[in-house]
Short mmCIF file of C-alpha atoms in Angstrom, two decimals:
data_model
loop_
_atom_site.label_atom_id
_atom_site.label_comp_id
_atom_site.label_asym_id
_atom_site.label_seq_id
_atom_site.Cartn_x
_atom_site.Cartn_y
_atom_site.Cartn_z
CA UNK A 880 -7.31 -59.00 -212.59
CA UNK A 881 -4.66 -56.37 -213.67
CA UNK A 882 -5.06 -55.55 -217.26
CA UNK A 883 -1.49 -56.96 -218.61
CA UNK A 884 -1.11 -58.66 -222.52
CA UNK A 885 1.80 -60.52 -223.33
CA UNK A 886 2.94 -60.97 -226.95
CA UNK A 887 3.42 -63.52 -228.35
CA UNK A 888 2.65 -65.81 -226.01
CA UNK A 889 5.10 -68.46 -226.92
CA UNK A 890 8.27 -68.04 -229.73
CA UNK A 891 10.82 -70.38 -231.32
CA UNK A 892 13.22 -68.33 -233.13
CA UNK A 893 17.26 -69.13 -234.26
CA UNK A 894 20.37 -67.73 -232.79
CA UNK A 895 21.34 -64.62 -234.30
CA UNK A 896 17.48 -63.19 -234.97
CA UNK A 897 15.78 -60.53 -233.41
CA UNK A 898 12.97 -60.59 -231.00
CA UNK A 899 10.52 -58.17 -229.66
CA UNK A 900 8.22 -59.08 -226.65
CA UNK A 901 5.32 -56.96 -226.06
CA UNK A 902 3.72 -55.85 -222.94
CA UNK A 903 0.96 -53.66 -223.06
CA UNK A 904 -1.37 -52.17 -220.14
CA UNK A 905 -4.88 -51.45 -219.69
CA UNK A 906 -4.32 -50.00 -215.75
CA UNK A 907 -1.70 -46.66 -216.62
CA UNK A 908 0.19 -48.13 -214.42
CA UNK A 909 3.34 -45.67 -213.99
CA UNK A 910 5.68 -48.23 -213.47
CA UNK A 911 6.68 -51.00 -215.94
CA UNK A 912 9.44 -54.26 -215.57
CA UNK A 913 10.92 -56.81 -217.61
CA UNK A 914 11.57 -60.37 -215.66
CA UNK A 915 12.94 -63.61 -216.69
CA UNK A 916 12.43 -66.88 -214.81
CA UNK A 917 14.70 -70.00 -215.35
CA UNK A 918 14.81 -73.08 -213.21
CA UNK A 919 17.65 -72.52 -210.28
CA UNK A 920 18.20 -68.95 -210.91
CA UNK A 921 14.36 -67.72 -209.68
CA UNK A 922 12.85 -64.41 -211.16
CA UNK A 923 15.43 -61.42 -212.37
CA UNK A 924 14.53 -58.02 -213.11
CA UNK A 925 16.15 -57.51 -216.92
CA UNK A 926 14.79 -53.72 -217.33
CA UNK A 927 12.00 -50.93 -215.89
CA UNK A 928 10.68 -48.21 -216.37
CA UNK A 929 9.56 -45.32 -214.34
CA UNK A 930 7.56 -43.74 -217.23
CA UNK A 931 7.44 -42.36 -220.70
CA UNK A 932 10.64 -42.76 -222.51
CA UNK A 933 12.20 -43.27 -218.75
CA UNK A 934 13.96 -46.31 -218.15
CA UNK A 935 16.78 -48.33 -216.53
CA UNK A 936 18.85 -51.53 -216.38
CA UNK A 937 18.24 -54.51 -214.12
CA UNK A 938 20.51 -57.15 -212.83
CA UNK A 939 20.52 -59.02 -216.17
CA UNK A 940 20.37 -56.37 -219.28
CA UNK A 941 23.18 -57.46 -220.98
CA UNK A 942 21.60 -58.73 -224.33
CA UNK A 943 18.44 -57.21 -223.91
CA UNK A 944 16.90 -53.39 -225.00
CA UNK A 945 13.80 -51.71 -223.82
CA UNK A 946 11.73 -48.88 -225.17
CA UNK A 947 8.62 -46.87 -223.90
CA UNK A 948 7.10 -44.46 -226.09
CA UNK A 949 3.89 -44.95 -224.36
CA UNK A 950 2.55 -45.26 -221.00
CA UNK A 951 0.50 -48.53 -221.95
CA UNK A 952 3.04 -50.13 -223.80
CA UNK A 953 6.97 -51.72 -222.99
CA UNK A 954 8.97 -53.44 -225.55
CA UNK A 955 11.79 -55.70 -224.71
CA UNK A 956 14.09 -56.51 -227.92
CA UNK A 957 16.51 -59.07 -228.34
CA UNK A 958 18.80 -57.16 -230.81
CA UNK A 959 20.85 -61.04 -231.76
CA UNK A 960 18.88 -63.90 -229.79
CA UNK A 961 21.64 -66.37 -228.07
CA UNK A 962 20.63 -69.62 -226.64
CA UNK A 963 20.99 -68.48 -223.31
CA UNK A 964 17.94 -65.80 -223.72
CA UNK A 965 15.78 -69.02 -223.81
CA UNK A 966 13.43 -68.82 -220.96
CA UNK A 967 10.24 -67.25 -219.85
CA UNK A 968 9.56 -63.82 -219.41
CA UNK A 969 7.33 -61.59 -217.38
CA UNK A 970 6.32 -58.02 -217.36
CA UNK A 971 4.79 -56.60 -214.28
CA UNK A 972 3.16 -53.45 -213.29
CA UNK A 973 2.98 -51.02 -210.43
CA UNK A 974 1.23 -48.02 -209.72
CA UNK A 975 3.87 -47.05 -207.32
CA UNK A 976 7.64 -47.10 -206.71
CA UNK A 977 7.41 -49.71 -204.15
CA UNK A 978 4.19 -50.43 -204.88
CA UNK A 979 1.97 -53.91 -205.16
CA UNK A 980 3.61 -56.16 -208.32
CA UNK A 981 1.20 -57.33 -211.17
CA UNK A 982 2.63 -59.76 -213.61
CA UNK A 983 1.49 -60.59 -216.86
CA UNK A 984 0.54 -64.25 -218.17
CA UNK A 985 4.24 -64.72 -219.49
CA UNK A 986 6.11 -65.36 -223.06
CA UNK A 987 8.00 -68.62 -223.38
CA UNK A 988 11.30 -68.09 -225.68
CA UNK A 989 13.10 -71.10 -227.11
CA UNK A 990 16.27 -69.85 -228.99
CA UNK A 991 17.60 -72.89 -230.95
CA UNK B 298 22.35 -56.26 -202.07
CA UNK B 299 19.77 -57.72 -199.91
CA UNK B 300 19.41 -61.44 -199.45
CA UNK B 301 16.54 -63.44 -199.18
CA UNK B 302 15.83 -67.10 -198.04
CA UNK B 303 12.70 -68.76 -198.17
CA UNK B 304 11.89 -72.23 -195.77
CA UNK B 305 10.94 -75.01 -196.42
CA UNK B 306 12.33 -75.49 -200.28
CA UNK B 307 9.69 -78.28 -200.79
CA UNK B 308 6.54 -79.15 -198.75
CA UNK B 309 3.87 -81.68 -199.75
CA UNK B 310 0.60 -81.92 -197.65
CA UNK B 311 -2.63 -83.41 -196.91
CA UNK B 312 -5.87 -81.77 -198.40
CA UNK B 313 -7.13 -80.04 -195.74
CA UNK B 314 -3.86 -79.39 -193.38
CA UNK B 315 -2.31 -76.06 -192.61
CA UNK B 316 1.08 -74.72 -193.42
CA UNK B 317 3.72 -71.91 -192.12
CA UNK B 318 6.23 -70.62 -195.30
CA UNK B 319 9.07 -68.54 -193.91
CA UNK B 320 10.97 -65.94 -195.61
CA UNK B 321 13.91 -64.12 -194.21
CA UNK B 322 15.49 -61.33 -195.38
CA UNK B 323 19.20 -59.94 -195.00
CA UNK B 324 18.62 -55.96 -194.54
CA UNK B 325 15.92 -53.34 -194.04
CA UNK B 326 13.40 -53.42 -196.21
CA UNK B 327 10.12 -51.12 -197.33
CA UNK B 328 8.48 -53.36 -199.87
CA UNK B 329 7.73 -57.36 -199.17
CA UNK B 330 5.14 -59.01 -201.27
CA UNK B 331 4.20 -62.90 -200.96
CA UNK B 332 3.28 -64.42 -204.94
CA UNK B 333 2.00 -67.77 -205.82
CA UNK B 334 2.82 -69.74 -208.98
CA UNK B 335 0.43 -72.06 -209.96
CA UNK B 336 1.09 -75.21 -212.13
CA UNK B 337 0.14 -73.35 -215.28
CA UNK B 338 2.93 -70.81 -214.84
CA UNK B 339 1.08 -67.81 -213.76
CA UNK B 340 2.39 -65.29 -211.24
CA UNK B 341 -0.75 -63.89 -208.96
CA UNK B 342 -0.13 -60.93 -206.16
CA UNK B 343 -1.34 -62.69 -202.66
CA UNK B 344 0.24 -60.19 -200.46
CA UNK B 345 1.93 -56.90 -200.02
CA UNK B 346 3.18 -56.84 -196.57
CA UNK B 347 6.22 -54.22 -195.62
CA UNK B 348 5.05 -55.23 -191.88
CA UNK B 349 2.24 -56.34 -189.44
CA UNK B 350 -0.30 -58.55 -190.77
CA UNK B 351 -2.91 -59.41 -193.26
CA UNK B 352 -5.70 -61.96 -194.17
CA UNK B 353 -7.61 -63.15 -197.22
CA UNK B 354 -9.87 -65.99 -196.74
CA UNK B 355 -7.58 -69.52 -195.85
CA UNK B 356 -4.28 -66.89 -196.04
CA UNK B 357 -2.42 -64.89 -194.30
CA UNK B 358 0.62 -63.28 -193.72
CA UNK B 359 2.88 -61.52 -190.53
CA UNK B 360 6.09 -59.37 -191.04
CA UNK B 361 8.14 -58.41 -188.54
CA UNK B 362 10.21 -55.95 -190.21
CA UNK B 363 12.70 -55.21 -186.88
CA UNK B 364 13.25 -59.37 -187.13
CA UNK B 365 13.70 -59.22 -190.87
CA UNK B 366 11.24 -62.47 -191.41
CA UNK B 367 7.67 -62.66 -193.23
CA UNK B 368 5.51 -66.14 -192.56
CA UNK B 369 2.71 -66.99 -195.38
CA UNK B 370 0.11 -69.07 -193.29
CA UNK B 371 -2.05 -71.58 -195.35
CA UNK B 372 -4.66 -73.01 -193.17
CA UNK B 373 -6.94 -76.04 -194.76
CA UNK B 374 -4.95 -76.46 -197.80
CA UNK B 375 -6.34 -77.42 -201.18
CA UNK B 376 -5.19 -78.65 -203.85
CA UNK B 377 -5.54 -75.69 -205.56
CA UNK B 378 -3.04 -73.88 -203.65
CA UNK B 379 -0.38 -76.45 -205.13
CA UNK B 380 2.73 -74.43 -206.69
CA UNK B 381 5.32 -72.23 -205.78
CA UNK B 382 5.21 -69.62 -203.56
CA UNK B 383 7.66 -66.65 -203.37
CA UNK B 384 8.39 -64.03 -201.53
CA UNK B 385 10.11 -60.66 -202.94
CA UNK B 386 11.62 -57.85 -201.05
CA UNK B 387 13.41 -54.28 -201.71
CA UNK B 388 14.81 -51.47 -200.52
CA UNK B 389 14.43 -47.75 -201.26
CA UNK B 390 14.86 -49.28 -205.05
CA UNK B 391 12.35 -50.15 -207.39
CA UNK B 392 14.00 -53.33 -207.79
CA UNK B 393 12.14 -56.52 -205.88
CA UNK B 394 14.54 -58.92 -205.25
CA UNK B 395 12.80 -62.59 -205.46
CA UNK B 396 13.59 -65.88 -203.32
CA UNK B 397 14.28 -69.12 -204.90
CA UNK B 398 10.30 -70.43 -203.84
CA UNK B 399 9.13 -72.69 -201.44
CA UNK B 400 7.22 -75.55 -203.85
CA UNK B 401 3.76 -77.00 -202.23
CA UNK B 402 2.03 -80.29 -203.33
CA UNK B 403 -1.47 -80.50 -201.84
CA UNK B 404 -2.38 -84.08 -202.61
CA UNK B 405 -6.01 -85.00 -201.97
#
């Protein structure tokens, strides 16, 4: 199994806090991504990043922040949680560009 | 962007009986993976498949890139492979771009 830890695991938190997910790698992986999942919309890609300090928006960033400052470790931050951010999120690896995917074990959000 | 469809949305079986999941895709593509969702959430890697074809164990998969389709083949289903299956697909990106699932019941 790919070396991938999600924290927390599972968050409640109110509207208008922030909240930082945690994804950290065991694999040095040079690739690193950011997915949600809610029911009728599938998986989306929110952010990646293509290395240290290097990343990029995905089809759903608004709302959301990243930061790398090491190859093992991606932050997603929720600068002011909304209800709408409620949902499950993923991060995923890959060694290469279009490489095999490896998802973490996922952190449910409830924003009330 | 690229489109992808995945057939059938919903599929319950037999223990033991064998299954065809289709996935078609709208454009060229250089990355196609196959990942199944079990009932606990979890998202595990089954295939990476850009084209021909590949087996492990009870699974398999075909792409024929020049078609733009990918088939997931489950033969003597368990009820352990209950969940959702997905394919994903990109470009030249490093963007996957997911289907909406095709959900399997294996009832024993």
């Amino acid at each position: 199994d790919a070396g991938i830890t999600q924290s927390p695991r599972h968050k409640v938190t109110e509207t208008g806090t922030p909240v930082t997910l945690r994804c950290h790698q065991t694999e040095n992986h040079r690739y690193m991504y950011w997915y949600r999942q809610d029911p009728g919309h599938g998986l989306r890609l929110i952010h990646y990043s293509y290395g240290v300090k290097d990343t990029d928006k995905g089809e759903v960033s608004d709302g959301y922040s990243v930061s790398r400052s090491k190859t093992e470790d991606f932050l997603l931050t929720l600068e002011s949680a909304t209800s709408s951010q409620t949902s499950v999120y993923f991060c995923a690896i890959s060694e290469g560009r279009t490489g095999e995917l490896f998802f973490g074990e996922g952190s449910r959000l409830t924003v009330l | 962007g690229i489109q992808v469809e995945q057939s059938p949305p919903d599929l319950i079986l037999q223990e033991g009986a064998n299954s065809t999941l289709r996935c078609n895709f709208s454009d060229s593509v250089n990355n196609l993976q196959w990942f199944h969702q079990n009932p606990w959430g979890q998202l595990i890697n089954l295939f990476y498949i850009p084209s021909g074809t590949k087996q492990n164990g009870r699974l398999s998969a075909t792409t024929v890139a020049t078609e733009r389709y990918s088939l997931l083949y489950i033969s003597s289903s368990q009820t352990t492979d209950s969940g959702v299956y997905f394919c994903a697909v990109g470009d030249s990106s490093y963007k996957l771009i997911f289907g909406s699932g095709t959900r399997l019941l294996v009832r024993p």
